[in-house]
Structure formats: C-alpha cells, structure tokens
XYZ file of C-alpha atoms in Angstrom:
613
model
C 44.426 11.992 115.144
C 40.918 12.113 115.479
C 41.294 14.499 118.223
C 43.399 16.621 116.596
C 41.104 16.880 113.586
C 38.117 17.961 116.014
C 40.581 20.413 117.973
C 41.536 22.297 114.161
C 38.307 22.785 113.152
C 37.188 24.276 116.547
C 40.447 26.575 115.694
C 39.600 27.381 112.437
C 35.824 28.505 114.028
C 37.383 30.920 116.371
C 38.638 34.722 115.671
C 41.995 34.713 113.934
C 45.446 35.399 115.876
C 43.973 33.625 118.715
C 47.387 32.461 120.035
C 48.890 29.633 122.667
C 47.540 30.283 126.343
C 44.868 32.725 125.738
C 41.042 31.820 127.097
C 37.905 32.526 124.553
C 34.641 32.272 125.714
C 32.123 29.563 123.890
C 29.120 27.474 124.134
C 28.593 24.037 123.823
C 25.903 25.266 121.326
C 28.026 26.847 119.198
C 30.408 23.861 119.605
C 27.483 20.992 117.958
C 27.697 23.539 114.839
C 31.512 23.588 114.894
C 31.987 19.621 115.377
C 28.465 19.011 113.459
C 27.423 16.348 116.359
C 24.875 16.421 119.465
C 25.440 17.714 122.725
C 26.317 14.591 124.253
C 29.063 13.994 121.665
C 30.400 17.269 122.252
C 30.845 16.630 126.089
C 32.671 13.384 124.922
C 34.958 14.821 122.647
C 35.862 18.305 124.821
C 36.489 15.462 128.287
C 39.206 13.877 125.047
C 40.398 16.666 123.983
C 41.089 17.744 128.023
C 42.771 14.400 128.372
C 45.318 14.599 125.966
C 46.422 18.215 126.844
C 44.751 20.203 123.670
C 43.054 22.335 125.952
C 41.797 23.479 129.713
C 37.967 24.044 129.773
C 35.891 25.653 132.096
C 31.860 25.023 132.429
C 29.792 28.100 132.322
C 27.073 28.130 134.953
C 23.933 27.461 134.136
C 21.771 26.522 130.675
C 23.108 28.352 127.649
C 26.008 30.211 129.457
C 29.111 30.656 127.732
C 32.195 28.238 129.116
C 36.080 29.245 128.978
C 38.575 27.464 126.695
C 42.008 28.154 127.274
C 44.234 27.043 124.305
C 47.196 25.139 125.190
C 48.175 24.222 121.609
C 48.513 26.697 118.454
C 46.806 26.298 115.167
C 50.327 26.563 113.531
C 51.544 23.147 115.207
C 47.929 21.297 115.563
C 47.485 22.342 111.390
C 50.963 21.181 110.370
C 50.933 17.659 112.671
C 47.061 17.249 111.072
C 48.414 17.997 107.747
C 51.483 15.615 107.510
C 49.263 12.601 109.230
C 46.974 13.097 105.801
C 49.983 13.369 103.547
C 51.768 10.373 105.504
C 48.719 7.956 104.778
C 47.946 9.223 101.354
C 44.436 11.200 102.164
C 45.494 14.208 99.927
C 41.386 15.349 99.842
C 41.561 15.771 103.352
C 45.017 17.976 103.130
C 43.683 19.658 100.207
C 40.242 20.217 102.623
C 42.560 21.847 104.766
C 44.320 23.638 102.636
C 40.995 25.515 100.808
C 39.634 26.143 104.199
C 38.482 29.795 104.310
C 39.581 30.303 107.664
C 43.382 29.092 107.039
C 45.470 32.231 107.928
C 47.577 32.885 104.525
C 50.932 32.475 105.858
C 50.072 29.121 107.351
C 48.676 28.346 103.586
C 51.582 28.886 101.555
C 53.440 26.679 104.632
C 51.597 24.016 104.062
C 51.612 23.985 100.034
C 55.706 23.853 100.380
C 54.789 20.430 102.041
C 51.965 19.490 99.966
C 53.795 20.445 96.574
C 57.346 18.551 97.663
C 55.016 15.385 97.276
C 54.273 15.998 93.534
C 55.788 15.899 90.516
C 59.267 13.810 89.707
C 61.263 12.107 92.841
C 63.677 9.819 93.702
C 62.485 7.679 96.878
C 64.738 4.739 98.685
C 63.064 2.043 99.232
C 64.271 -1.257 101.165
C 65.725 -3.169 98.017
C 66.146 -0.120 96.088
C 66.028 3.200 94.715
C 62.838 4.118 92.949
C 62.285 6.519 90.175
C 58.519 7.926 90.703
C 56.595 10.310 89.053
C 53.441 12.127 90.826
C 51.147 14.120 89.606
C 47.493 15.888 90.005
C 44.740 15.602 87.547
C 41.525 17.922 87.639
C 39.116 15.129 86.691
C 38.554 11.503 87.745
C 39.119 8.993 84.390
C 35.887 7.525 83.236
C 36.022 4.129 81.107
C 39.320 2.749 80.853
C 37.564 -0.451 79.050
C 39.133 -0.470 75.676
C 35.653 -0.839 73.989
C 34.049 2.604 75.480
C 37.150 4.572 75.415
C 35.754 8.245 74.493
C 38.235 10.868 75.116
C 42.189 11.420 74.907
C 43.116 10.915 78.173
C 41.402 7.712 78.694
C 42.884 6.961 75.416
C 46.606 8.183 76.432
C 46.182 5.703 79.752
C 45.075 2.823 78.208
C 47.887 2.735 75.831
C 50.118 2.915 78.959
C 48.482 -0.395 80.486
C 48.052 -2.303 77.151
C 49.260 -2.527 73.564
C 47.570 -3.400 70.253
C 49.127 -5.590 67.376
C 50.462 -2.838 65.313
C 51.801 0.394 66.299
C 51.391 4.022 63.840
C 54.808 5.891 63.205
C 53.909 9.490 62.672
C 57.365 10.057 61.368
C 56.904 8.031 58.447
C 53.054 7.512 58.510
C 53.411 4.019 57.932
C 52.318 1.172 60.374
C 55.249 -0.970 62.459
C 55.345 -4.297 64.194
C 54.318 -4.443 67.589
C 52.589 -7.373 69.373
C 52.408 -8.669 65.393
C 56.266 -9.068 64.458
C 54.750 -9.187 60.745
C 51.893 -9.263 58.429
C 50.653 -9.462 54.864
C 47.453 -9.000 52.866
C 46.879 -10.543 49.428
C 46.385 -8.178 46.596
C 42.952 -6.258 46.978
C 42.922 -6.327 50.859
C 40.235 -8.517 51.713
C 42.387 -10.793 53.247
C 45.113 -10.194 56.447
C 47.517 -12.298 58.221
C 49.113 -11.735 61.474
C 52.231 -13.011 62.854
C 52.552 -12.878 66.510
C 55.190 -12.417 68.595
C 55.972 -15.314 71.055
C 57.262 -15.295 74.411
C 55.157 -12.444 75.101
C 53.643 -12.019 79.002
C 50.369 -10.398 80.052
C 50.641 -8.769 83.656
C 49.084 -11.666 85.177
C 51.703 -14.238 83.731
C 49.932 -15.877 80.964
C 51.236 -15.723 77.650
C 49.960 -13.824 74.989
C 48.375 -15.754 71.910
C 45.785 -15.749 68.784
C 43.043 -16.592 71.361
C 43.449 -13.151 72.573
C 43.058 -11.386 69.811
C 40.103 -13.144 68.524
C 38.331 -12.437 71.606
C 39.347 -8.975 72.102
C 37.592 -8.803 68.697
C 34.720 -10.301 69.368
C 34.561 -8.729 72.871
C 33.341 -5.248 70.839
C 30.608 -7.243 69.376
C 29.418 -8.544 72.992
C 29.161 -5.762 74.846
C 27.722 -3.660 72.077
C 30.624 -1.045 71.915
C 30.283 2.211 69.757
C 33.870 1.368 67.815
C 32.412 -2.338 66.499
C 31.640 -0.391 62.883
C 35.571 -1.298 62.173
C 35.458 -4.790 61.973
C 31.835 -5.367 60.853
C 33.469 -5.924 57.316
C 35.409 -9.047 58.911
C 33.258 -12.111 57.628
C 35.877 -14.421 59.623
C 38.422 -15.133 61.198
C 40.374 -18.164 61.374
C 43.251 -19.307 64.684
C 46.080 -20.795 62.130
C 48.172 -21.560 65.167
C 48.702 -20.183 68.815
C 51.039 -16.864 66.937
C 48.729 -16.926 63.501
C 45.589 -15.532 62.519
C 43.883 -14.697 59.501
C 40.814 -12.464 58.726
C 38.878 -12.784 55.669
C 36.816 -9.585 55.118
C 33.603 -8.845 53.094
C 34.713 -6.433 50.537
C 38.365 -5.015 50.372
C 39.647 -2.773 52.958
C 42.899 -1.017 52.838
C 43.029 0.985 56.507
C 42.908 -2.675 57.727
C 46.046 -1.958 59.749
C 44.631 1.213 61.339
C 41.771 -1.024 62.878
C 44.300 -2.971 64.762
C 46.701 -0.470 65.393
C 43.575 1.524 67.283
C 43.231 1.574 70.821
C 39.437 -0.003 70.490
C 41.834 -3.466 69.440
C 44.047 -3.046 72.899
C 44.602 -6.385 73.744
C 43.007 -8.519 76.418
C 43.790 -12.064 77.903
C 40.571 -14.400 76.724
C 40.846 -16.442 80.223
C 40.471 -13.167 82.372
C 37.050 -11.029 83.407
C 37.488 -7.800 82.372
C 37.673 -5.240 85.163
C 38.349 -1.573 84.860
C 39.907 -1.065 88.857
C 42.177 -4.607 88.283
C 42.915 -4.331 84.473
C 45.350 -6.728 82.704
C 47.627 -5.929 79.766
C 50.201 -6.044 77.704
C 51.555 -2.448 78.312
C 54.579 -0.530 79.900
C 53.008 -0.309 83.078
C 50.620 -2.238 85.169
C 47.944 -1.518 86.904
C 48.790 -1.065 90.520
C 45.953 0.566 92.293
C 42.743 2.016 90.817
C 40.613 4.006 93.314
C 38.270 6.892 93.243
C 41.197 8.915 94.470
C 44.536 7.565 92.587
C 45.743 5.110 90.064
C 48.824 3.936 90.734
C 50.962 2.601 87.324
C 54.422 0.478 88.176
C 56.872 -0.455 85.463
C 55.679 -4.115 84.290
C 59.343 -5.715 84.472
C 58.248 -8.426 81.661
C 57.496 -5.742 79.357
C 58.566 -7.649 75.510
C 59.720 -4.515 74.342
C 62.030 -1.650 76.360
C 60.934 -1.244 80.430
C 59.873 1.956 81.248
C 62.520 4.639 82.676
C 60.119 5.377 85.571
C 59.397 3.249 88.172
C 56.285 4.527 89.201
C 53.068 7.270 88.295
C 51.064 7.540 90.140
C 47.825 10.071 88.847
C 45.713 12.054 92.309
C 42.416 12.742 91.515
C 40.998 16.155 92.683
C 37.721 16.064 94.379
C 35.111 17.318 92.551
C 33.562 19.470 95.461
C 36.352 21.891 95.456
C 37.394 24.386 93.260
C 40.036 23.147 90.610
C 42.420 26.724 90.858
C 43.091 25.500 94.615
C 44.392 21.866 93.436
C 46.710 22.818 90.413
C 49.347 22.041 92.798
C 52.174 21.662 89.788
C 51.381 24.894 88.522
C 52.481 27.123 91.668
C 55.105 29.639 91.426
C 58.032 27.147 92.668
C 61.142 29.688 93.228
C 62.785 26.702 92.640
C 62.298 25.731 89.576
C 64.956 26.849 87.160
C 64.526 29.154 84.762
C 66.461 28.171 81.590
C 64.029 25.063 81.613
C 63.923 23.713 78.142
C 60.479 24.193 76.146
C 59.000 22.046 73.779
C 56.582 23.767 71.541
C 54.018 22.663 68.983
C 52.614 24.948 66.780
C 49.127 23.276 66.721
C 47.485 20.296 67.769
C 45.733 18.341 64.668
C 41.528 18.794 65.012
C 40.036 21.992 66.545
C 37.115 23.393 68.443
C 33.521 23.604 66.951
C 30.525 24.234 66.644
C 27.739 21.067 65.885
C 24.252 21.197 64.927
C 21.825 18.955 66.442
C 19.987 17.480 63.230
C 18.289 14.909 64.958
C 16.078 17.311 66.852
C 13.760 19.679 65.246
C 14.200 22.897 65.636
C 14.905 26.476 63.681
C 18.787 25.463 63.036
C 17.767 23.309 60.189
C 17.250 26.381 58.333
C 20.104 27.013 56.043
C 19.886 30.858 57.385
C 19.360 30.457 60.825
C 23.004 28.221 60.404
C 24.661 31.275 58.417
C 23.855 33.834 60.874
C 25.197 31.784 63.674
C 28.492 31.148 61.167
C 28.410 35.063 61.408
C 28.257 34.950 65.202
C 31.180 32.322 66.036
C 33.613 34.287 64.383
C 36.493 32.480 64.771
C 39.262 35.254 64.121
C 37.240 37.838 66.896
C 37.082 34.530 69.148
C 41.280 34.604 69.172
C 41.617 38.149 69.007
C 39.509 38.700 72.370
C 40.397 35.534 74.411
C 43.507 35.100 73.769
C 45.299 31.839 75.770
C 45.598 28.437 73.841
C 43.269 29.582 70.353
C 45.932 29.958 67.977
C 45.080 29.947 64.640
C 41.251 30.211 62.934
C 40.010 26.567 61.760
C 38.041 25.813 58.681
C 39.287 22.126 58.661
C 40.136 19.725 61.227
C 43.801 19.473 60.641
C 45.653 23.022 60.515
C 47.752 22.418 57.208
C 44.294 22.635 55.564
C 42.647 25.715 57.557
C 45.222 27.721 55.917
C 43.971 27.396 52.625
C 40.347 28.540 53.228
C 39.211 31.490 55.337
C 35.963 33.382 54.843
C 37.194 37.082 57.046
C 35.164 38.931 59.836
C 31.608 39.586 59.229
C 29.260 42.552 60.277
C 26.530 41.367 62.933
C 24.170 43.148 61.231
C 24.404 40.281 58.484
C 24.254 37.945 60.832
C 20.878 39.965 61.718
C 19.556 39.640 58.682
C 20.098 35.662 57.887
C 18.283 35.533 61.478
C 15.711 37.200 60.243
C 15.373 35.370 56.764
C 14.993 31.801 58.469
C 12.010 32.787 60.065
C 13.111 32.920 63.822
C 10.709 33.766 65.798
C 12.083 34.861 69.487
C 12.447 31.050 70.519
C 15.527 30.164 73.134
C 18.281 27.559 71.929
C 20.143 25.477 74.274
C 23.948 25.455 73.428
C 25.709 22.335 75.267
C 29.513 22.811 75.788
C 32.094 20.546 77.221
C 32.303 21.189 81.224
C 36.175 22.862 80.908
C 36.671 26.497 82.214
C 38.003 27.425 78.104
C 34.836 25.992 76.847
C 32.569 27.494 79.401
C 34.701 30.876 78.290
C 33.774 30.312 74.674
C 30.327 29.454 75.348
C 29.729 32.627 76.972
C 31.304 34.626 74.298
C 29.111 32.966 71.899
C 26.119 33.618 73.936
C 26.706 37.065 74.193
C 27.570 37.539 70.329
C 23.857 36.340 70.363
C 22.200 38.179 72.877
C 23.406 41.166 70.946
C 21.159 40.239 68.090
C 18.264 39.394 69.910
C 18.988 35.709 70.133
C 19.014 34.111 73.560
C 21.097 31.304 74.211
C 20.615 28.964 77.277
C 23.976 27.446 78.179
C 24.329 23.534 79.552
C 27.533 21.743 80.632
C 28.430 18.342 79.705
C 30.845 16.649 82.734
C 33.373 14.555 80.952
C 32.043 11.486 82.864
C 28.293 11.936 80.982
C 29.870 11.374 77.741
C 27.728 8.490 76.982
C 24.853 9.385 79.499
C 24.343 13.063 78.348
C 20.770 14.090 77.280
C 22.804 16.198 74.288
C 21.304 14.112 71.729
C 17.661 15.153 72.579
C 17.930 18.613 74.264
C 20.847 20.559 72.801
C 20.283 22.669 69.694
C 23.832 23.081 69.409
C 27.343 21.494 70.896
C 30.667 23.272 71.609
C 33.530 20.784 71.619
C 36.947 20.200 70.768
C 38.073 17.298 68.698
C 41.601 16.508 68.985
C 42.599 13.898 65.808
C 45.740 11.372 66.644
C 48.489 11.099 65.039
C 46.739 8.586 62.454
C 44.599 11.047 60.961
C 43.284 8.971 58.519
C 42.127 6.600 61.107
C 41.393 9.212 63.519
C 38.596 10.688 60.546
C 37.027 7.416 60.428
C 36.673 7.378 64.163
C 35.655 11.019 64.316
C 32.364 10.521 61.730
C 31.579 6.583 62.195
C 32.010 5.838 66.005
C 28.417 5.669 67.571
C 30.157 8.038 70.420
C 31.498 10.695 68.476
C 29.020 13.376 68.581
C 29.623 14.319 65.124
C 28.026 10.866 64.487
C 25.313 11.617 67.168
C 24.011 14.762 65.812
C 23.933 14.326 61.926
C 20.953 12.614 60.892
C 20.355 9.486 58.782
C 20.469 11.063 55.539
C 23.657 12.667 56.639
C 25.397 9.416 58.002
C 24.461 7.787 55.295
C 25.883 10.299 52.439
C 29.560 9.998 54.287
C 29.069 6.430 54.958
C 29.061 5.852 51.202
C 32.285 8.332 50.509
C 33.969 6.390 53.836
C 33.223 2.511 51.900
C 35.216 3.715 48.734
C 37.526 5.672 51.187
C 38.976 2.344 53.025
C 39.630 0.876 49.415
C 41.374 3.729 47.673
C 45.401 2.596 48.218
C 46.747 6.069 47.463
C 47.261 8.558 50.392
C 46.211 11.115 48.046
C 43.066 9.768 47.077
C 41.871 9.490 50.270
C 42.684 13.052 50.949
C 41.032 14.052 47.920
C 37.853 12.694 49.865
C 38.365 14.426 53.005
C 38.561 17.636 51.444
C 35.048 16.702 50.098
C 33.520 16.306 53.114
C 34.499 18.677 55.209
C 33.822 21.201 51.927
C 30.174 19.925 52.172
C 30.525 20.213 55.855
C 31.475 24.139 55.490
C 29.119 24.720 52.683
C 26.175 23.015 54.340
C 27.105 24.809 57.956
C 26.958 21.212 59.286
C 29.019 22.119 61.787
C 31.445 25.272 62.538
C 35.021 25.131 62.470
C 36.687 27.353 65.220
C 39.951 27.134 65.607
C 43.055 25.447 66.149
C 45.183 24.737 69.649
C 48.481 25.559 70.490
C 50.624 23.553 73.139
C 53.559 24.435 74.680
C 55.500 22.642 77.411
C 58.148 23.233 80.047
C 60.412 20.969 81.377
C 62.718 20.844 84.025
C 66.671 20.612 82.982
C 66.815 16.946 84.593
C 63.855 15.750 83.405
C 65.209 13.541 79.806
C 63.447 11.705 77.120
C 60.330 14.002 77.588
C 58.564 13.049 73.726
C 54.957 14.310 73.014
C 52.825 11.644 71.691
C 49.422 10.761 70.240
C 46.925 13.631 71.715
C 49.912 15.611 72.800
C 50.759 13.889 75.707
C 54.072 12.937 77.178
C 54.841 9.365 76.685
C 55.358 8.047 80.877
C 57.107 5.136 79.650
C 60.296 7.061 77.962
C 60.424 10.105 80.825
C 63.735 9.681 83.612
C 65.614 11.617 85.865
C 69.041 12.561 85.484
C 70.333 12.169 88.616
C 73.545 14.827 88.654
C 70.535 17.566 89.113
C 69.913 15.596 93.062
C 72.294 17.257 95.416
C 71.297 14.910 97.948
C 71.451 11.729 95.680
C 74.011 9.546 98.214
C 71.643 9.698 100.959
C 67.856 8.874 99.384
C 66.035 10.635 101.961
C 62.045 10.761 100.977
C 61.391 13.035 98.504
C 65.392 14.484 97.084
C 63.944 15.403 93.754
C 60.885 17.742 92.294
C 60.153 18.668 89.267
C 56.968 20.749 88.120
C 54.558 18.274 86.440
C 52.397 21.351 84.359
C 54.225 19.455 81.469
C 51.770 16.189 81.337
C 48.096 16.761 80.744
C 46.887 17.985 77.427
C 43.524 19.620 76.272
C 41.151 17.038 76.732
C-alpha cells in the first residue's frame, strides 16, 4: 500500500485527464518535491513502483534532463484501491486527506464520498456470533476532559453521562429528583442531614461491585485534585459509611438542592480501588468505554447495565482532524438522494440559556464605566443580530431561560446613542479585545459586533478561544469582553448554581470579588428556601441586577430542530439537547437486505446528534 500511496500523489502532481498508457515527461527533481524525500529515496521508490507494474520509466540523459513515465495504472482505480485500504483499517484522516485534496478531479470526489458516507451514520453489521446494531458518526472537535471533576462543556457532559451514572437522576417532566444508583433517600426536617440508600447488586465495567466506598471517594476525589465544581459539597462537614449500601452526610448549615449536588454530573460515580484514567475510564453507565484515541472513541453496550441495556450495540464518535477544513468532514450532512423525505422532525422551540455578552471585571479597563457598558448594550442589539443572521438565533434574550426573556425587552436603539454613552465614559480611542468561542456562529457574531463598533469609531480586536483551552485560555487577563453561549440543563435550578459558582464558568471568572460575593450571599439563602417559587423570586433578582448593572449582555435564545430517518425509533432529546445513545434502535423492516447481513445494509443520516456546544 505504501506504493500505491507514493504512486497517487505523483498522480495527483501531474496535469489532470492524464489517462492509462500515456507517457509525461518529469524529473527526478520535481519528483523529491512530489514524494517530499531525497534523491536517493526517489530512485528507490520509482525501481518499486517499476516492480510492481504501476508504471514504465525511462531515464533522461544526462544531469537535470527530464525522464519519461508511462502510466500503466489510472488515478480512478489507484484512488479508489488507496481509499478503501484507509477505510478497511479505520484511518478515516488519511481518506478524508484524500478526499480534500485539491487536485482530486470532482467526479472521482463525489465517488469516493458514496463510499466514505456508507460508513457513517446507523448500520446493521454481522458479526461471527451475531448481528450488531452500530451507530457511527463524525464530530468536528476532539473531546477534552472526560474526568468527571473538570467536565466544562455539554458535550463532555452528554458523554460522560453515557459511560457513568450518579446516585440520583432529574426528571424534567415532573422536576422532581428519582432513584437511580440510590433506590431511596431521606433528609430530616431542615436539610442538614441526608441519607442514601444504595442499590445492591450493582456492577462497575470492570466487575467490581458498586458500594458506599465509592461514593465517598468520588466525593472526596473533587477535593484532591482541586476541581472547579468542589463549591457543592464544601457545606458537607461529614460523612459517615453506615454500611456497604448506606451513607449519611451531615452538612454545615441546611441545604435544600442537596439532591441536585448528587444528581450532577461533577458526582458521576467512580470505583475507589481503580486509578482514574480518561482513555480507559470505568463506570457505571449504559456504555463502556471501548477505545479512546486521538481519532475515535468507541462506546459498546455494557451488558451488566442495573437498569435497561442500551438498544445500540455500538457508537462509535470519529474525530475530524483539526488541520482540515470542517465543511469537507460534515460527512452526515451531504445531500444523500437517499434519504427519505417524509423523515419525521423533532422540533424545540428553544434551548434553555442563550448567547452573551461578559465583561471582564477583573481587568482594568474603560468597560467598568457604566456608559462605556450602555453603549456597547446599544451595539449588540439583539433583535438586528436575528434579523440579519438569520440560522439558529431565534428569539431576543434578556434572561437565561426563554419563558423569562419574554417578559422584558428594551427595542432597537439608534447608534448615534450608542455614540453618545461612548462618548460620556470618557473613551479615549483605545482598542478592546473581544474573545469569542472558536465556532463558525460565534466567529459570525463576533464580527457583526465588531463592525457595529467600527461604525462608531470603536475598534474591536477579535481572539478565538479553541474549546480545548477552556481552562488554559489567557481570557481572564487579556479579554475586555467574552462572547459565549451558555446552554442551562434540564435542572435549571442546579444548572444556575453551576453557571455563577463553578470556578470554570466564565461568568464566575470575570465578575470580580465584590460581585461573587453579592450573589454568593443571595445563592446561601437560595439552597435553603424549600419553595420553587422562592427561589425563582431570587433568580429574577439577579439577573435584574445583571441587566441593570450591564454585567453581562443577554443575546438571544437557540432554536433546535432535528431530522430523523423513518427507521430510526426511540430518538428522545435530553439534557443539552442531545439524543440519548442509549434509547436510539433500528427498525429493521426499513433493511431490504436484512436476511443476508452484508457490511454496511443500513444508513441513516446522523445530522440528528450533536447539539450547540
């Protein structure tokens, strides 16, 4: 294969429609460029290539004369053999390599993609015991920490939840809190004291049974290794092991989100008598972790599962490379003739939390002036933002769940106001470095923002933030302001603690000490209020100050709407939006080939999986 990898790319180097039996004239020069080697290593690779029949060659005469190839194999055949060896043993960069190359004639392109997108998305494969239910799909990012205690973003979030499970488990239905790895609980009166019942019987994927050991040290594992989400169980003052399936936690002060904490995916449990590893992880989840590499994780139905076993047999996630361009690798997405066209859509009309706006207050600068902060409110207007580009930005924000934003709006502005704050807070001609996350719809925002400003005279450096800085970003000390989006799970009330207490929020990052320390007060009585509607009641007092104060500034809200294939069943968004893996299956009256299992029978486009980040 080697040879035929070395006899494409001298191919692909050549004019176009060069065809099967003609001669082209080349030097061995022009050949160390091609095959990116010496001289010497050229000889030894054209006397290969001569061997096993990909070509005739002819010396040219003399020092730098040009030599005669004469092709004896076409780009079509050499291309599609090269192509299916990558697909065979799983190198999908080096298929998708081939696939972006810029000398690829187009009808040989779209050949290839056929083969390259029959690999993805739902199949039913044979294997030598049995028939195996697999889901594959593409994802434009690698994952960054899948350790339970630095967990930072949704999808990270929506994966760990596949591998491992947490004691109790948030219905969204009935906002209320249900058994899970806990078969019960109780509190006494005030809250400052919780008992768990475990469940027993119950199997991590390594075999060993699941007990009050674990949890205790998946507690005190947040402690350890110094993890931004420890501020939840700081009010614990101890815990005490009643038995292998009983604990009990006595906390400082009362504390009626209790539940939340250990329905959170910060308490996903882990086996006390196991190192921790990321690549080799071990859970109590749905699936297991197969394979972790830096180009695929692999997930496989964990058949000791205590509660229902996952539908599919297999996921398994490809990872694009980050050298090429994502538009060539959103392999699901292609025009697939196909796919059927009465394929039922699930729609949501908006995801709960939003896209804003922060101010950096822990870095001086002119956006601690009250002014400065109202012209820029002037600048992000949120209803022009939708109006003009359109896609996903559905409805304007002034809250970060969207039953609220439709209570308060404050209407377009002239930028001539906007002008005049500016000029008020005493700018004086300075640049301001806006940080946005890296994501093509925040890079679009960012540049409509910048331009809003640029209009007035205010110029706006822009600096991207790759998901996989989250923690390592110099944001906290360079940017003036951050564009992100903030996505709240279907536990709001937890999901607010998390959004303004977590060390790794960047709401938490950019507000300063007096700041933290105003909500950190409202948040104390917050976890002790036992009404729903009290707790609301402070919310809305927040995020009042929040708008008043042009802490931060709310965009707007996103919309999500997926398509699904007619035998794809038991498709169910979950927390963040996604589709829960461990419910999805494929009815199999939609595989006209189903008797005879040959490779890949079934596909169905996978656009349907990934959320906004």
């Amino acid at each position: 294969m080697r040879s035929t990898q070395h006899y494409l790319n001298i191919l692909l180097s050549l004019p176009p429609h060069l065809n099967k039996g003609e001669t082209v004239s080349i030097t061995t020069r022009e050949l160390t460029k091609v095959l990116c080697c010496t001289p010497r290593n050229v000889k030894l690779i054209l006397r290969k290539l001569l061997e096993e029949g990909f070509m005739k060659w002819q010396a040219g005469i003399g020092r730098g004369n040009s030599s005669r190839m004469t092709l004896l194999r076409d780009l079509g055949d050499v291309a599609e053999e090269y192509f299916q060896h990558q697909l065979t043993n799983d190198k999908i960069k080096e298929a998708m390599d081939l696939l972006c190359h810029k000398n690829l004639p187009p009808s040989l392109c779209n050949k290839l993609r056929a083969q390259l997108g029959a690999r993805f998305g739902f199949q039913v494969e044979q294997t030598k015991s049995s028939i195996v239910d697999v889901l594959r799909v593409t994802m434009n990012r690698r994952l960054t920490s899948l350790d339970p205690a630095f967990v930072s973003t949704s999808t990270e979030a929506f994966f760990l939840q596949q591998f491992s499970d947490t004691l109790v488990a948030f219905d969204p239905k009935t906002k209320t809190y249900l058994p899970a790895l806990a078969h019960n609980w109780e509190s006494n009166e005030d809250g400052s004291r919780w008992t768990f019942y475990l469940r027993k019987g119950v199997r991590f994927h390594h075999g060993g049974l699941f007990t009050a050991k674990d949890v205790l040290f998946t507690l005190q594992r947040l402690e350890t290794v110094h993890s931004p989400s420890r501020w939840q169980y700081e009010e614990i003052d101890h815990a005490e092991i009643v038995s292998d399936h009983i604990i009990t936690f006595y906390l400082k002060q009362p504390n009626r989100l209790f539940l939340h904490f250990f329905g959170s995916f910060y308490m996903s449990i882990l086996p006390y008598d196991t190192p921790f590893s990321e690549k080799k992880m071990i859970g109590i989840g749905p699936f297991r972790m197969a394979q972790f590499t830096d180009q695929v994780l692999i997930l496989e139905a964990f058949e000791d599962f205590y509660r229902e076993r996952p539908l599919l047999d297999r996921v398994e996630l490809w990872f694009i490379p980050d050298d090429i361009q994502n538009s060539q690798y959103q392999l699901p997405n292609w025009n697939d003739a196909r796919q059927e066209k009465d394929s039922p859509t699930m729609d949501i009309e908006t995801l709960d939390g939003c896209q804003y706006v922060a101010f950096n207050f822990r870095k001086k600068g002119i956006h601690h002036q009250p002014s400065f902060r109202k012209a820029m409110r002037i600048l992000y207007d949120r209803t022009a933002i939708i109006r003009e580009l359109k896609g996903n930005r559905m409805a304007p924000a002034s809250s970060f769940l969207p039953d609220k934003s439709k209570h308060v709006y404050d209407g377009e502005r002239n930028l001539k106001e906007a002008q005049a704050y500016l000029r008020e807070s005493g700018y004086s001609g300075e640049t301001l470095t806006l940080y946005y996350w890296d994501k093509k719809e925040f890079l679009e925002d960012a540049q409509w923002l910048q331009l809003r400003c640029h209009s007035i005279g205010l110029p706006i450096n822009l600096h991207p933030i790759p998901v996989t800085d989250y923690y390592s970003t110099d944001a906290d000390q360079q940017a003036d302001m951050l564009l992100i989006c903030e996505l709240l799970e279907n536990d709001t009330e937890w999901g607010y603690l998390r959004l303004f207490q977590d060390e790794s929020s960047f709401v938490h990052r950019f507000f300063n000490q007096e700041q933290l320390a105003w909500l950190d007060g409202h948040f104390r009585r917050y976890v002790q209020l036992p009404a729903p509607e009290e707790r609301g009641e402070i919310i809305d007092k927040i995020e009042q100050r929040m708008r008043e104060e042009y802490w931060i500034m709310f965009g707007y809200h996103l919309n999500k709407a997926s398509k699904f294939h007619s035998a794809l069943k038991g498709a169910s968004l979950e927390s963040f939006g996604w589709v829960d893996f461990s419910k999805l299956w494929i009815k199999q009256e939609f595989t006209s080939t189903f008797p005879r299992y040959k490779d890949t029978v079934h596909r169905v486009r996978s656009s349907t999986i990934f959320p906004i980040d």
